[in-house]
C-alpha atoms as one frame of an Amber mdcrd trajectory, in Angstrom:
protein
  -9.812  -2.116 -12.895 -10.174  -0.542  -9.735 -12.293   1.986  -8.061 -11.293
   4.282  -4.896 -14.171   5.809  -3.194 -13.301   5.414   0.201 -11.945   3.368
   3.283 -14.102   0.031   2.410 -13.616  -2.748  -0.175 -17.023  -3.309  -1.162
 -17.601  -6.525  -3.958 -19.279  -9.703  -3.370 -15.595 -11.108  -1.961 -13.901
  -7.858  -0.084 -15.300  -6.143   2.911 -12.527  -5.671   4.960 -10.974  -2.759
   7.470  -7.132  -2.345   6.903  -4.351  -0.367   8.438  -3.925   1.930   5.867
  -5.649   3.200   2.795  -3.444   2.656   0.625  -3.592  -1.425   0.591  -7.442
  -0.876  -0.233  -7.418   0.426  -3.400  -4.298  -2.326  -4.171  -6.626  -4.832
  -3.702  -9.466  -3.713  -5.555  -6.878  -3.406  -7.858  -5.741  -6.603  -7.530
  -9.552  -8.098  -7.341 -10.249  -6.693 -11.011  -6.913  -7.872 -12.066  -7.400
 -11.271 -11.438 -10.813 -11.649 -12.182 -12.239  -9.707 -14.941 -14.356  -8.035
 -12.636 -14.309  -4.126 -11.226 -13.522  -3.765  -7.700 -14.301  -1.181  -5.451
 -14.207   0.571  -2.350 -15.890   3.366  -0.701 -17.258   4.933   1.827 -14.744
   6.144   3.860 -16.085   5.397   7.769 -19.697   5.483   6.085 -20.790   2.210
   7.643 -23.974   2.937   9.541 -25.301   5.337   6.614 -25.021   1.724   4.254
 -28.037   0.631   5.845 -32.051   2.164   6.566 -32.737   4.911   5.485 -28.907
   6.038   4.180 -29.905   3.357   1.102 -32.999   5.164  -0.613 -31.386   7.961
  -0.422 -28.292   6.448  -2.826 -30.102   7.273  -6.072 -26.842   9.574  -7.254
 -24.716   6.815  -6.330 -26.449   4.283  -7.798 -26.117   6.216 -11.499 -22.527
   7.059 -10.763 -21.763   3.401 -10.233 -22.608   2.437 -13.693 -21.047   4.800
 -14.895 -17.498   3.624 -12.761 -17.999  -0.149 -13.897 -18.214   1.220 -17.758
 -15.477   3.455 -17.519 -13.249   0.809 -16.036 -13.338  -1.557 -18.383 -14.238
   0.124 -21.486 -11.406   1.716 -23.586  -8.217   0.933 -21.391  -8.641  -0.505
 -18.018  -7.988   1.617 -15.528  -8.415   2.735 -12.017 -11.490   5.235 -12.208
 -12.109   7.809  -8.925 -14.835   9.031  -8.311 -15.739  11.914  -5.234 -19.247
  11.619  -3.448 -19.848  14.978  -1.850 -20.641  14.461   1.568 -24.413  15.485
   1.514 -24.700  12.182   0.293 -23.452  10.036   3.050 -26.355  10.862   5.692
 -29.770  10.795   5.448 -32.498  12.745   4.798 -34.181  12.647   8.638 -30.470
  13.580  10.336 -29.717  16.153   8.029 -33.097  17.500   8.321 -32.545  17.290
  11.821 -29.313  19.024  11.608 -29.826  21.585   9.320 -33.898  22.777  10.115
 -34.912  24.400  13.211 -37.376  22.207  15.257 -39.288  24.972  16.221 -40.758
  27.661  13.678 -38.306  30.841  14.323 -39.895  33.866  15.075 -39.493  36.981
  13.050 -39.454  38.187   9.157 -35.160  37.062   8.838 -35.482  34.052  10.887
 -38.637  33.028   8.399 -36.427  33.486   5.542 -33.357  31.971   7.091 -36.379
  28.639   7.318 -37.342  29.566   4.292 -34.006  28.894   2.465 -32.866  25.950
   4.633 -36.188  24.539   3.776 -35.314  25.123   0.001 -31.316  24.293  -0.304
 -32.757  20.690   1.628 -36.108  20.178  -0.464 -33.206  20.733  -3.634 -30.545
  19.003  -2.496 -32.608  15.375  -1.945 -35.215  16.210  -4.778 -35.315  13.227
  -6.557 -33.814  10.507  -4.438 -35.956   8.175  -3.868 -37.275   7.499  -7.708
 -36.414   4.547  -9.273 -32.840   4.816 -10.949 -31.833   2.269 -13.431 -29.484
   0.037 -11.362 -28.201  -2.070 -14.188 -24.662  -1.862 -16.061 -24.268   0.422
 -18.901 -23.162  -1.276 -21.985 -19.228  -1.137 -22.574 -17.621   0.914 -25.453
 -14.714  -1.399 -26.229 -13.060  -0.624 -29.571 -12.819  -3.150 -31.711 -10.730
  -3.491 -35.245 -12.216  -3.834 -38.746 -12.543  -5.981 -40.618 -10.706  -4.456
 -43.149  -7.434  -3.900 -40.877  -7.650  -7.746 -39.581  -7.465  -8.170 -43.378
  -4.357  -6.129 -44.204  -2.820  -7.571 -40.933  -3.522 -10.849 -41.848  -1.786
 -10.084 -45.139   1.697  -8.148 -43.658   2.024 -11.229 -41.660   1.171 -14.198
 -43.716   4.857 -12.687 -45.919   6.540 -12.687 -43.003  10.027 -15.482 -42.571
  10.543 -14.285 -39.013   7.403 -13.051 -37.730   7.669 -12.121 -33.282   4.487
 -11.498 -31.843   4.971  -9.360 -28.003   1.550  -9.552 -26.386   1.115  -7.403
 -23.294  -1.666  -6.784 -20.377  -4.270  -6.052 -22.292  -4.588  -9.111 -24.490
  -6.041 -10.775 -20.895  -8.797  -7.965 -20.821 -12.195  -8.725 -20.891 -14.599
 -10.351 -23.030 -11.945 -12.512 -24.680 -11.200 -15.407 -22.027  -7.648 -16.520
 -21.705  -8.578 -19.692 -22.799  -9.417 -18.241 -26.229  -5.860 -16.246 -26.333
  -4.907 -18.872 -25.453  -5.564 -21.208 -28.350  -5.389 -17.975 -30.579  -1.942
 -17.605 -30.337  -0.928 -21.194 -30.591  -2.893 -21.589 -33.572  -0.796 -18.794
 -35.019   1.633 -20.357 -34.374   4.673 -17.781 -34.353   7.374 -17.287 -31.495
   6.005 -14.874 -28.658   6.901 -12.890 -26.013   4.317 -11.975 -22.508   4.648
  -9.928 -20.319   2.402  -8.168 -17.486  -0.364  -9.946 -16.850   0.137 -12.304
 -20.156   2.617 -14.194 -17.988   1.757 -17.743 -17.523  -0.152 -17.760 -20.831
   0.579 -20.666 -22.233   1.846 -22.199 -18.708   5.071 -23.611 -18.737   8.077
 -24.621 -21.637   5.711 -23.676 -24.217   7.680 -24.115 -27.304   6.138 -20.683
 -28.612   6.814 -19.194 -25.947  10.237 -17.150 -25.969  11.666 -15.563 -22.355
  14.877 -14.251 -23.088  16.814 -12.013 -25.973  13.877  -9.793 -26.835  15.997
  -7.160 -27.990  18.387  -9.147 -30.578  15.057 -11.547 -31.463  13.185  -7.784
 -32.108  16.213  -6.955 -34.498  15.804  -9.502 -36.227  12.061  -9.909 -36.591
  11.223  -8.912 -40.912   7.252  -8.884 -38.844   5.936  -7.364 -34.951   2.844
  -7.057 -34.252   2.747  -5.508 -30.222  -0.551  -7.066 -29.491  -1.064  -4.576
 -25.856   2.372  -3.377 -25.893   3.424   0.361 -25.846   6.759   1.714 -27.429
   7.743   3.574 -23.423  11.115   2.821 -22.219  10.669  -0.566 -21.881  11.092
  -1.084 -25.695  13.747   1.574 -25.670  11.121   4.386 -26.928  10.739   2.496
 -29.732  14.466   2.204 -30.713  15.159  -1.144 -29.907  12.468  -2.193 -33.304
  14.253  -3.159 -36.602  13.605   0.010 -39.014  13.222  -3.606 -41.331  10.972
  -4.896 -39.997   6.780  -3.921 -40.508   5.289  -3.434 -37.043   1.199  -4.077
 -36.446   0.334  -2.581 -33.402  -2.765  -2.477 -31.588  -3.832  -1.128 -28.830
  -7.186  -0.209 -26.938  -6.387   3.370 -26.687  -4.890   5.895 -29.168  -2.041
   7.669 -27.509  -0.371   4.705 -25.765  -0.629   2.700 -29.265   1.064   5.818
 -31.256   3.686   6.567 -28.069   6.780   7.540 -29.673   6.075   6.548 -32.998
   7.482   8.301 -36.306  10.250   9.750 -33.631  12.222   6.491 -33.130   9.846
   3.978 -34.598   6.557   4.129 -37.084   3.935   2.009 -38.014   2.444  -0.669
 -41.343  -0.780  -1.204 -39.373  -1.751   1.013 -36.290  -5.566  -0.600 -34.539
  -7.091   0.758 -32.230  -8.725  -1.850 -31.207  -9.684  -4.563 -27.907  -6.096
  -6.979 -28.412  -7.609 -10.135 -27.262 -10.445 -10.190 -30.120  -8.035  -9.130
 -32.393  -5.508 -11.838 -31.545  -8.560 -14.684 -32.131  -9.458 -12.374 -35.353
  -5.836 -12.676 -35.991  -5.680 -16.420 -36.000  -9.440 -17.247 -37.535  -7.426
 -15.579 -40.967  -4.295 -17.004 -40.884  -5.774 -20.682 -40.287  -3.592 -22.985
 -42.102  -0.588 -21.157 -42.635   2.298 -22.285 -41.197   6.031 -20.488 -40.580
   9.923 -22.660 -41.134  10.435 -24.001 -38.067  14.363 -22.777 -37.996  13.154
 -19.295 -37.060  11.510 -20.406 -33.516  14.524 -23.122 -32.967  17.278 -20.279
 -33.433  15.143 -18.334 -30.709  14.685 -21.840 -28.630  18.367 -22.126 -29.122
  18.906 -17.831 -28.147  16.932 -18.922 -24.714  18.762 -22.200 -23.502  22.544
 -20.779 -24.002  20.774 -17.825 -22.110  19.663 -20.291 -19.244  22.479 -21.842
 -19.054  25.110 -18.561 -18.356  21.832 -18.285 -15.541  23.059 -21.810 -14.116
  26.344 -21.008 -14.289  25.467 -17.211 -12.494  23.745 -19.234  -9.771  26.608
 -21.783  -9.001  28.988 -18.979  -7.935  30.023 -18.028  -4.979  28.733 -14.689
  -3.367  30.803 -12.791  -0.901  28.059 -13.059   1.650  24.983 -15.059   2.238
  22.812 -16.594  -0.296  23.077 -16.047  -4.004  20.044 -14.503  -5.178  19.878
 -16.306  -8.568  20.100 -19.826  -7.217  17.097 -19.109  -4.295  15.586 -17.906
  -6.819  16.266 -20.840  -9.296  14.533 -23.286  -6.052  11.582 -20.952  -5.902
  10.676 -21.963  -9.452  11.192 -25.734  -8.435   9.240 -24.950  -5.779   6.345
 -23.070  -7.045   3.279 -24.949  -7.216   0.526 -25.202  -9.795  -2.227 -23.098
  -8.561   0.297 -20.467  -6.783  -0.188 -16.907  -7.420   2.984 -14.962  -7.782
   3.025 -11.123  -6.344   6.209  -9.048  -6.688   6.902  -6.204  -5.090  10.495
  -4.728  -5.169  13.533  -3.905  -7.406  16.400  -5.544  -8.707  15.386  -9.064
  -6.674  12.199  -8.832  -8.616  13.615  -7.954 -11.806  15.828 -10.970 -11.340
  12.703 -13.491 -10.632  11.188 -12.004 -13.543  13.977 -13.644 -15.746  13.986
 -16.611 -13.444  10.715 -17.634 -11.735   7.328 -17.961 -13.900   4.335 -17.759
 -13.032   1.347 -20.751 -13.980  -1.239 -19.586 -15.568  -2.741 -16.741 -17.276
  -3.773 -13.948 -14.705  -1.204 -15.196 -11.771   1.786 -12.414 -11.955   0.456
  -9.452  -9.974   3.689  -6.463 -10.590   3.796  -2.941  -9.155   3.461  -2.028
 -13.229   5.674  -0.093 -15.354   7.338   2.333 -13.481   7.628   0.179 -10.543
   5.578   1.364  -7.846   6.686   0.269  -4.919   4.250  -0.906  -2.012   1.695
  -2.463  -4.192   2.530  -6.445  -2.317   0.468  -6.289   0.518  -2.476  -4.954
  -1.307  -2.578  -6.909  -4.024  -1.713  -9.995  -2.330  -4.901  -9.100   0.056
  -7.039  -8.842  -3.413  -5.989 -12.084  -4.974  -6.272 -14.580  -1.857  -9.657
 -13.325  -0.780 -10.784 -13.655  -4.521  -8.861 -16.920  -5.266  -9.089 -18.416
  -1.820  -7.770 -21.944  -3.313  -4.362 -20.151  -4.471  -1.242 -20.380  -2.752
   0.380 -16.883  -2.893   3.559 -16.316  -3.323   5.183 -12.581  -2.844   8.400
 -11.991  -3.762   9.882  -8.667  -1.379  13.043  -6.533  -2.145  13.781  -5.633
   1.635  12.880  -1.995   0.478   9.567  -2.333  -0.916   8.950  -4.714   2.617
   8.753  -2.110   4.292   5.591  -0.302   3.209   3.548  -4.298   3.105   5.004
  -5.449   7.065   2.421  -4.089   8.891   0.025  -5.096   6.897   0.830  -8.761
   8.279  -1.180  -7.429  11.172  -4.136  -7.708   8.650  -3.439 -11.317   7.999
  -3.150 -12.475  10.910  -7.117 -10.672  12.123  -8.363 -12.194   9.626  -6.668
 -15.518   8.679  -5.516 -14.627   4.942  -2.717 -17.330   4.971  -0.027 -15.601
   2.668   3.515 -16.160   2.369   6.024 -13.196   1.517   9.612 -13.904   0.719
  12.073 -10.941   0.938  15.441 -10.890  -1.244  16.755  -9.168   1.789  20.960
  -7.537   0.468  20.261  -4.235   2.725  19.879  -1.909   0.176  18.041  -0.432
  -2.584  20.231  -1.927  -5.185  18.759  -1.269  -7.856  18.900   2.856  -7.438
  22.395   1.552  -6.062  23.112   0.142  -9.605  23.104   3.284 -11.370  24.248
   5.576  -9.004  27.307   4.753  -7.599  28.914   4.075 -11.428  27.497   7.923
 -12.595  27.771   9.641  -9.238  30.502   7.151  -7.494  28.837   7.257  -4.127
  26.084   4.840  -2.746  24.365   7.704  -0.384  20.751   6.747   0.616  20.621
   3.328  -1.157  22.438   1.424   2.005  19.790  -0.475   4.234  20.616  -3.412
   6.871  20.325  -6.963   7.098  17.070  -5.869   9.490  15.362  -9.333  10.815
  11.849  -8.547   8.877  10.945 -12.401  10.394  11.549 -10.993  13.923   9.667
  -8.260  12.778   6.319 -10.528  11.417   6.497 -13.345  13.913   5.779  -9.531
  16.740   2.570  -8.899  14.572   1.414 -12.655  15.056   2.268 -14.176  11.298
   5.259 -16.928  11.378   8.682 -15.782  10.297  11.369 -17.816   9.415  15.093
 -16.458   8.427  17.754 -17.915   5.443  20.985 -17.379   5.153  24.571 -18.685
   4.166  23.942 -21.021   7.612  21.265 -22.414   5.904  22.123 -22.738   2.319
  21.822 -26.441   2.231  17.634 -25.901   3.858  15.905 -23.478   1.844  13.666
 -26.055  -0.282  12.588 -27.434   3.222  12.468 -24.021   4.978  10.094 -23.234
   1.247   7.540 -26.204   2.230   7.494 -25.659   5.737   6.262 -22.182   4.994
   3.749 -23.515   2.557   2.595 -25.818   5.504   2.337 -22.778   7.391  -0.079
 -21.306   4.892  -1.979 -24.466   4.151  -2.568 -24.412   8.523  -4.097 -20.917
   7.974  -0.834 -18.396   8.679   0.825 -15.602   7.238   4.207 -16.061   7.102
   7.280 -13.891   5.907  10.465 -15.886   5.232  13.514 -13.379   5.200  16.331
 -14.513   3.264  20.042 -12.537   3.488  21.298 -12.463  -0.422  24.581 -11.492
  -1.485  25.371  -9.136  -4.257  25.982 -10.932  -8.158  26.648  -9.201 -11.276
  23.583 -10.752 -12.971  21.764  -7.365 -13.143  25.564  -5.257 -14.091  24.108
  -2.620 -16.654  20.508  -2.159 -15.747  19.382   1.169 -14.488  16.516   2.532
 -12.727  15.690   6.424 -12.867
């Protein structure tokens, strides 16, 4: 839920000038994702026009804002672009002064031109001073019908090995996250959490399965895709077993049926709000239990995978620090009031396996397509909306290049956020695919740049972690936390080596 209309964030919390236009809309997006309220940015260079007579001539803007807010939170939550003609950004008297001659013109042609301009001006501002409704428009959020819910209840009640995949849509209003959590716990079905649903069940919840998703999907006899789509992340649906009964719930019909009847087929497709559906499903299955051996089988696979991670964390790397070990220490250090902003490729994908958000709406990532550059904007919006939270940003070194200059913004406005850069001197996620396929690492190599020094040049605090300080990782993380608590933005430049943790992973 973010609205792009210009270059200021305008909401109850955010009104700052930034260095990069893209940061403004990302801040609005983070505001909407963490609070559930639409975040807006609008009116490029228009601050002088936002007071006095200008406000009285913005009636069309009020109508547009109502439609924008309704569109941004109905159906699927998404950014809404609203373009305003420049005429409405200036007050009547200013446009009149520029458009209509001060002295009545002489001659028939001059009088005709003057009449035309006066008529155009009158039409342009016609109705501008008439009262306009400014309250919110009703939201058009689709809901599952009672019949659909009942059919899903019957399908799930007969399952022996049920599985739920919860995606970001599950956390959209109007269902509060606490109510959704109770519904998931009441349902009692093992689940995988993705996107903004990460952290919904906290840490170490027995129903939360984190690893081996593909293997679990192959074994499940009923799968509920709750706000999860069959795109490349689920191998376009090919990862689903042909013998499984699939229930899919999504606000958007096109997303819901993506690649269906090609690689997979839903038993029940429900176009409706995911959170509300999960609550109704849990109510319909009140008292239902499933054999404990299925959940225990999944948990055992989880434990085995995590043991593999611990073994990889203990392996030496050719140079610098082992990123797996570093991220394990980050996981151990991360406080309960933290918000995680992740922006990167290989380093961030590794973190997704190892680092857990401490609660719902506390994980902000670049989305399905890995859109690099979201980090600073997301961090800004998150910190301003939740000033008591510690904002931890996990950056890849390639991605950090998009956000570095915004530490000038953080310093000037005293916004303390902490950036941890996994610096492996390369576009490693691209390299993992490119080298095996093409036999060349061209355009994938970077340098072990001193990003901490660059941050210090902008007035932020800068810290370095390398092999020489291998036993100081936790201490440096605590030092960075203390600097943030003292009001300073901090960059920790972590020099890391290469591991085989993500061998076989590709990015297109």
